[in-house]
Amino acid sequence: MSSSTNGTPAGSASPSASAEDKRAQLRRAALEYHEFPVPGKIAIVPTKQVINQRDLALAYSPGVAAPCEEIVKDPVNAFKYTARGNLVAVITNGTAVLGLGDIGPLAAKPVMEGKGVLFKKFAGVDVFDIEIDEKDPAKLVDVIAALAPTFGAINLEDIKAPDCFYVERELRKRLNIPVFHDDQHGTAITVAAAMVNGLKVVGKNISEVKLVTSGAGAAALACLNLLLKVGLKRENVFVTDLAGVVYEGRTELMDEDKAQYAQKTSARKLAEVIEGADVFLGLSAGGVLKPEMVQRMAARPVIFALANPNPEITPEDARAVRDDVVMATGRTDYPNQVNNVLCFPYIFRGALDSGATTITDEMEIAAVHAIAELAQAEQSERVAAAYVGESLSFGPEYLIPKPFDPRLMIKIAPAVAKAAADSGVALRPIQDMDAYRDKLQSFVYASGTTMKPIFDAARRAPRKRVAYCEGEEERVLRAAQIVVDEGVARPTLIGRPSIIAQRIEKFGLRLKQDVDYDVVNTDFDHRYRDFWQTYHRMTERKGITVQVAKIEMRRRLTLIGAMLLHKGDVDGMICGTWGTTALHLRYIDQVIGKRPGGCASTPQDVPIYACMNGLVLPGRQVFLVDTHVNYDPTPVELAEITTMAAEEMMRFGIKPKAALLSHSNFGTSDHPSAAKMRKVLELLHEQAPWLEVDGEMHGDVALDGKQRDEVMPHSALAGDANLLVFPNIDAANISYNLLKTAAGGNIAIGPVLLGAAKPVHILTASATVRRIVNMTALTVADANVDR
């Protein structure tokens, strides 16, 4: 054993590679991500089974004629009998793609597929991406209009200005489905929500402020148009672009959309017109707003520097000259990131669900106020748990919600749907808003976004040191590279330094010892004597002699990691990429032990360890216990395990709904395992009355709330269960591995070790690189919570 800990402080940035090297690495990773395991990011999956001749007759000829005839009678029936009501076209001609410019429709396809992924991930909306090779705006309108019968809505993307204005206007005139140019309106809605809150923070009235823009493209003009609708006065708006101030009489780089903001002024440059401005809105290029300009703005200025990747002015530069500035940017590494994903998935969700024929001003304004109000609302326990370690209190550094706030869908989509009905454009108005919100909430917590808040919390907290016991393992090294790149933790690798360095080079990684990571040398370490002596004192009455303590401390990697954690040399530990859970848990138990406090809130140690695994399945997310530790737990132990698992789920921001599983369904059997699960329910009612739980029940009844209502209409468990508790390890482990492979695409969280006194998790031999990274983030989050 040897330690190298005299390098860069754990919280500092890594200088191990040049920016060019990192860009090259990111490029390679992005290409691999898009190529494997299959090319692209999207696929089409049928929603109905076709497994016999009758299914074939219903799906196609002759049965398919019936819905066709119904649609002929009433075109609205297309939303009833086809996927049109949940299908959006993401359309581009590739003339203004991200920061890449006019790269053409084919090269734009990865971006459109990516937009489709966001629609599906955040709002459950299906997408066909359509790339059209046509630059003539009038012809482009004709092509899109001809395709409209396929879709319930159209999202225009990355079409250059001013063509995008014309295309959207003409399509809205011709079509009776929503047409939404996200570059304009998505940005505008998010900006308007943040602006409403920013002005509230500084105590200014939107109708009285002077606003100056840098940039007059599609997004900037859309922002101004929407801000006017929420109270900004046109006479107080000054627009600048590449040619300077937009003034009356100017002819250079002018169009009708920009001309409406022409001012009668002698000012010709941004530096002149910024004098006394209350608000700066930047959607242009990095560095255009100079510190001396900020100095000349009004008291308590609001600055939205939204150019990417480099803002018009950085928060550091702005605050160097003004300590009263309130800022937002488009970047994830600063507070108040203005991100379109805050709104567009949910606006389409609400529009589709209400059968909206267009997106009205009222729907956009409803989205603005929904987002703004969400940031001002008191944080729920669920959101606070998901973003553990962060301050989410409304103020200068929290003007708009986090992109992964699970309440966005539940807040915005109903507001948009209601506004659609109120403005008379909803063909299928939502009749029961409470039921609609419940349906949306069910989707949110099955969408697989569970780990994102954990990662955010890990990045923003002081950098923690995580020990990887199998430090020479390829998967661990690849995971460590991601952990360093994403700023999640500082790795401590246990192994032989020379072997680790050789393998880093072999695998093409960029990690540098003492800069990016520390090493504990298994051949020699100055702490070896202290470690084995400490271990011996802990275990001398458990059969561990001095000789055994010396030998074990040299050869057992998990024991070394556990001692590092015990001594405070690291903040968390991950092991288990080989061997069994029991093998690793033995040393964890000897050195780390169990955390105090049981489910009955008694001072004794938690009487049991357990492992919980999470699976992202189609349409749902479930957690299973106990998958790896306890062969045949008693009712008392199962009650404790269930409570610990439920508490851990709440830390993910998920409300647990526990089902106690059995071959028996609400008393249909009196075999011992069924009686055990009934006893567990009794204990949970006494010890954890806050937990929504029922049982014993079959697995299908657990996952299908409607079926359970028929079998047991008075069940205390409402809806589909998301925490499955098994009577023994055989049932839990077999179910987990079958579901993971057959339905879950090997997307798993865990195993999460429950009951340990310090942040430690035991992986399995099948752990992937991504799972190791996920568990690292969870370990860091654990380390930030007082135990």
PDB file of C-alpha atoms in Angstrom, residues 137 279 391 399 453 655 757:
ATOM      1  CA  PRO A 137     -39.336  29.520 -47.943  1.00  0.00           C
ATOM      2  CA  VAL A 279     -32.055  45.162 -18.578  1.00  0.00           C
ATOM      3  CA  SER A 391     -29.940  25.963  -2.323  1.00  0.00           C
ATOM      4  CA  LEU A 399     -34.818  32.735 -11.040  1.00  0.00           C
ATOM      5  CA  PRO A 453     -30.410  15.423  -9.779  1.00  0.00           C
ATOM      6  CA  LYS A 655     -42.474   8.885  -3.652  1.00  0.00           C
ATOM      7  CA  ALA A 757     -22.726   3.650   8.578  1.00  0.00           C
TER       8      ALA A 757
END
